[in-house]
């Protein structure tokens, strides 16, 4: 469960960041390619959707480790591998950003998220194995 908790904490921090972007905080250089200081409406919508995606990922992670039972076993197991691939893709996408600030902050965050999702997908931290 510590990996699911760590993943949830990082996703929660990202959700707060995305919410700040939605509300017009001048942090756009850290996200969405870094082309805007304050995000335009279409990217603010993207940030709002990201918050929902982060929440869904957290639910899947907690389901995968057995802390909650929302989805059937095959779904959460496969979904965690898809999430791992999503975060690996995020490493690459953030690494090619034109924004130095985005590269410097989001590449390490994506690496942490990919590592945590890998460990969860592998089944580390499951309640059944911890007992």
PDB file of C-alpha atoms in Angstrom:
ATOM      1  CA  UNK A   1       0.000   0.000   0.000  1.00  0.00           C
ATOM      2  CA  UNK A   2       2.839   2.506   0.409  1.00  0.00           C
ATOM      3  CA  UNK A   3       3.240   2.759  -3.376  1.00  0.00           C
ATOM      4  CA  UNK A   4      -0.457   3.501  -3.864  1.00  0.00           C
ATOM      5  CA  UNK A   5      -0.268   6.102  -1.118  1.00  0.00           C
ATOM      6  CA  UNK A   6       2.806   7.724  -2.656  1.00  0.00           C
ATOM      7  CA  UNK A   7       1.167   7.702  -6.101  1.00  0.00           C
ATOM      8  CA  UNK A   8      -1.956   9.292  -4.651  1.00  0.00           C
ATOM      9  CA  UNK A   9       0.049  12.013  -2.907  1.00  0.00           C
ATOM     10  CA  UNK A  10       1.918  12.921  -6.106  1.00  0.00           C
ATOM     11  CA  UNK A  11      -1.316  12.878  -8.116  1.00  0.00           C
ATOM     12  CA  UNK A  12      -2.964  15.019  -5.446  1.00  0.00           C
ATOM     13  CA  UNK A  13      -0.195  17.593  -5.705  1.00  0.00           C
ATOM     14  CA  UNK A  14      -0.546  17.570  -9.483  1.00  0.00           C
ATOM     15  CA  UNK A  15      -4.308  18.014  -9.109  1.00  0.00           C
ATOM     16  CA  UNK A  16      -3.733  21.112  -6.944  1.00  0.00           C
ATOM     17  CA  UNK A  17      -1.342  22.434  -9.608  1.00  0.00           C
ATOM     18  CA  UNK A  18      -3.881  21.749 -12.374  1.00  0.00           C
ATOM     19  CA  UNK A  19      -6.630  23.414 -10.335  1.00  0.00           C
ATOM     20  CA  UNK A  20      -4.422  26.490  -9.987  1.00  0.00           C
ATOM     21  CA  UNK A  21      -4.033  26.513 -13.771  1.00  0.00           C
ATOM     22  CA  UNK A  22      -7.808  26.174 -14.215  1.00  0.00           C
ATOM     23  CA  UNK A  23      -8.310  29.159 -11.916  1.00  0.00           C
ATOM     24  CA  UNK A  24      -5.893  31.299 -13.924  1.00  0.00           C
ATOM     25  CA  UNK A  25      -2.680  31.098 -11.925  1.00  0.00           C
ATOM     26  CA  UNK A  26       0.323  32.307 -13.964  1.00  0.00           C
ATOM     27  CA  UNK A  27       1.974  28.875 -13.924  1.00  0.00           C
ATOM     28  CA  UNK A  28       1.395  27.947 -17.551  1.00  0.00           C
ATOM     29  CA  UNK A  29       5.108  27.813 -18.312  1.00  0.00           C
ATOM     30  CA  UNK A  30       5.198  24.552 -16.335  1.00  0.00           C
ATOM     31  CA  UNK A  31       2.476  22.790 -18.347  1.00  0.00           C
ATOM     32  CA  UNK A  32       0.966  22.131 -21.744  1.00  0.00           C
ATOM     33  CA  UNK A  33       4.173  22.926 -23.617  1.00  0.00           C
ATOM     34  CA  UNK A  34       4.881  26.072 -21.618  1.00  0.00           C
ATOM     35  CA  UNK A  35       3.691  28.435 -24.334  1.00  0.00           C
ATOM     36  CA  UNK A  36       1.322  30.427 -22.111  1.00  0.00           C
ATOM     37  CA  UNK A  37       1.885  32.179 -18.790  1.00  0.00           C
ATOM     38  CA  UNK A  38      -1.845  31.980 -18.073  1.00  0.00           C
ATOM     39  CA  UNK A  39      -3.634  29.172 -19.868  1.00  0.00           C
ATOM     40  CA  UNK A  40      -6.288  29.908 -22.490  1.00  0.00           C
ATOM     41  CA  UNK A  41      -9.771  28.430 -21.994  1.00  0.00           C
ATOM     42  CA  UNK A  42      -9.134  25.257 -24.024  1.00  0.00           C
ATOM     43  CA  UNK A  43      -6.074  24.343 -21.960  1.00  0.00           C
ATOM     44  CA  UNK A  44      -7.891  25.171 -18.728  1.00  0.00           C
ATOM     45  CA  UNK A  45     -10.487  22.611 -19.762  1.00  0.00           C
ATOM     46  CA  UNK A  46      -7.626  20.167 -20.365  1.00  0.00           C
ATOM     47  CA  UNK A  47      -6.332  20.852 -16.861  1.00  0.00           C
ATOM     48  CA  UNK A  48      -9.795  20.224 -15.402  1.00  0.00           C
ATOM     49  CA  UNK A  49     -10.000  16.916 -17.265  1.00  0.00           C
ATOM     50  CA  UNK A  50      -6.523  16.039 -15.959  1.00  0.00           C
ATOM     51  CA  UNK A  51      -7.800  16.327 -12.392  1.00  0.00           C
ATOM     52  CA  UNK A  52     -10.514  13.772 -13.172  1.00  0.00           C
ATOM     53  CA  UNK A  53      -7.968  11.479 -14.833  1.00  0.00           C
ATOM     54  CA  UNK A  54      -5.699  11.687 -11.765  1.00  0.00           C
ATOM     55  CA  UNK A  55      -8.611  10.738  -9.501  1.00  0.00           C
ATOM     56  CA  UNK A  56      -9.479   7.767 -11.730  1.00  0.00           C
ATOM     57  CA  UNK A  57      -5.841   6.619 -11.712  1.00  0.00           C
ATOM     58  CA  UNK A  58      -5.751   6.793  -7.911  1.00  0.00           C
ATOM     59  CA  UNK A  59      -8.919   4.684  -7.649  1.00  0.00           C
ATOM     60  CA  UNK A  60      -7.430   2.081  -9.989  1.00  0.00           C
ATOM     61  CA  UNK A  61      -4.189   2.003  -7.964  1.00  0.00           C
ATOM     62  CA  UNK A  62      -6.043   1.495  -4.671  1.00  0.00           C
ATOM     63  CA  UNK A  63      -8.160  -1.188  -6.307  1.00  0.00           C
ATOM     64  CA  UNK A  64      -5.041  -2.923  -7.653  1.00  0.00           C
ATOM     65  CA  UNK A  65      -3.452  -3.122  -4.196  1.00  0.00           C
ATOM     66  CA  UNK A  66      -6.678  -4.435  -2.709  1.00  0.00           C
ATOM     67  CA  UNK A  67      -7.495  -1.503  -0.445  1.00  0.00           C
ATOM     68  CA  UNK A  68     -10.832  -1.002  -2.226  1.00  0.00           C
ATOM     69  CA  UNK A  69     -12.916  -3.213  -4.480  1.00  0.00           C
ATOM     70  CA  UNK A  70     -14.333  -1.128  -7.315  1.00  0.00           C
ATOM     71  CA  UNK A  71     -13.252  -3.051 -10.399  1.00  0.00           C
ATOM     72  CA  UNK A  72     -12.741  -6.711 -11.128  1.00  0.00           C
ATOM     73  CA  UNK A  73      -9.223  -8.096 -10.773  1.00  0.00           C
ATOM     74  CA  UNK A  74      -8.419  -8.318 -14.471  1.00  0.00           C
ATOM     75  CA  UNK A  75      -9.437  -4.697 -15.053  1.00  0.00           C
ATOM     76  CA  UNK A  76      -7.317  -3.093 -12.345  1.00  0.00           C
ATOM     77  CA  UNK A  77      -4.326  -5.269 -13.181  1.00  0.00           C
ATOM     78  CA  UNK A  78      -4.418  -4.437 -16.901  1.00  0.00           C
ATOM     79  CA  UNK A  79      -5.325  -0.801 -16.236  1.00  0.00           C
ATOM     80  CA  UNK A  80      -2.230  -0.333 -14.073  1.00  0.00           C
ATOM     81  CA  UNK A  81      -0.034  -1.475 -16.969  1.00  0.00           C
ATOM     82  CA  UNK A  82      -1.813   1.001 -19.248  1.00  0.00           C
ATOM     83  CA  UNK A  83      -1.251   3.712 -16.625  1.00  0.00           C
ATOM     84  CA  UNK A  84       2.427   2.770 -16.439  1.00  0.00           C
ATOM     85  CA  UNK A  85       2.684   3.130 -20.230  1.00  0.00           C
ATOM     86  CA  UNK A  86       0.854   6.481 -20.016  1.00  0.00           C
ATOM     87  CA  UNK A  87       3.394   7.815 -17.517  1.00  0.00           C
ATOM     88  CA  UNK A  88       6.335   6.491 -19.574  1.00  0.00           C
ATOM     89  CA  UNK A  89       4.871   8.362 -22.552  1.00  0.00           C
ATOM     90  CA  UNK A  90       4.583  11.401 -20.287  1.00  0.00           C
ATOM     91  CA  UNK A  91       8.319  11.241 -19.601  1.00  0.00           C
ATOM     92  CA  UNK A  92       9.000  11.515 -23.314  1.00  0.00           C
ATOM     93  CA  UNK A  93       6.419  14.207 -23.950  1.00  0.00           C
ATOM     94  CA  UNK A  94       7.686  16.351 -21.099  1.00  0.00           C
ATOM     95  CA  UNK A  95      11.291  15.768 -22.157  1.00  0.00           C
ATOM     96  CA  UNK A  96      10.645  17.253 -25.615  1.00  0.00           C
ATOM     97  CA  UNK A  97       8.746  20.274 -24.303  1.00  0.00           C
ATOM     98  CA  UNK A  98      10.026  23.625 -25.518  1.00  0.00           C
ATOM     99  CA  UNK A  99       9.645  24.912 -21.983  1.00  0.00           C
ATOM    100  CA  UNK A 100      12.754  24.540 -19.807  1.00  0.00           C
ATOM    101  CA  UNK A 101      10.592  24.914 -16.705  1.00  0.00           C
ATOM    102  CA  UNK A 102       8.272  22.113 -17.788  1.00  0.00           C
ATOM    103  CA  UNK A 103      11.177  19.821 -18.640  1.00  0.00           C
ATOM    104  CA  UNK A 104      12.922  20.534 -15.348  1.00  0.00           C
ATOM    105  CA  UNK A 105       9.867  19.867 -13.189  1.00  0.00           C
ATOM    106  CA  UNK A 106       7.605  17.478 -15.037  1.00  0.00           C
ATOM    107  CA  UNK A 107      10.185  14.973 -16.299  1.00  0.00           C
ATOM    108  CA  UNK A 108      11.204  14.013 -12.746  1.00  0.00           C
ATOM    109  CA  UNK A 109       7.550  13.941 -11.661  1.00  0.00           C
ATOM    110  CA  UNK A 110       6.709  11.677 -14.606  1.00  0.00           C
ATOM    111  CA  UNK A 111       9.603   9.368 -13.747  1.00  0.00           C
ATOM    112  CA  UNK A 112       8.332   9.052 -10.166  1.00  0.00           C
ATOM    113  CA  UNK A 113       4.787   8.369 -11.380  1.00  0.00           C
ATOM    114  CA  UNK A 114       6.024   5.771 -13.876  1.00  0.00           C
ATOM    115  CA  UNK A 115       8.122   4.018 -11.221  1.00  0.00           C
ATOM    116  CA  UNK A 116       5.277   3.942  -8.703  1.00  0.00           C
ATOM    117  CA  UNK A 117       2.760   2.725 -11.262  1.00  0.00           C
ATOM    118  CA  UNK A 118       5.209   0.008 -12.357  1.00  0.00           C
ATOM    119  CA  UNK A 119       5.559  -1.237  -8.787  1.00  0.00           C
ATOM    120  CA  UNK A 120       1.788  -1.244  -8.330  1.00  0.00           C
ATOM    121  CA  UNK A 121       1.251  -2.987 -11.673  1.00  0.00           C
ATOM    122  CA  UNK A 122       3.778  -5.649 -10.640  1.00  0.00           C
ATOM    123  CA  UNK A 123       1.680  -6.312  -7.563  1.00  0.00           C
ATOM    124  CA  UNK A 124       4.031  -4.872  -4.958  1.00  0.00           C
ATOM    125  CA  UNK A 125       2.162  -3.473  -1.992  1.00  0.00           C
ATOM    126  CA  UNK A 126      -0.930  -5.646  -2.381  1.00  0.00           C
ATOM    127  CA  UNK A 127      -2.769  -6.227   0.870  1.00  0.00           C
ATOM    128  CA  UNK A 128      -2.759  -9.982   0.308  1.00  0.00           C
ATOM    129  CA  UNK A 129       1.060 -10.067   0.128  1.00  0.00           C
ATOM    130  CA  UNK A 130       1.512  -7.705   3.072  1.00  0.00           C
ATOM    131  CA  UNK A 131      -0.371  -9.909   5.531  1.00  0.00           C
TER     132      UNK A 131
END
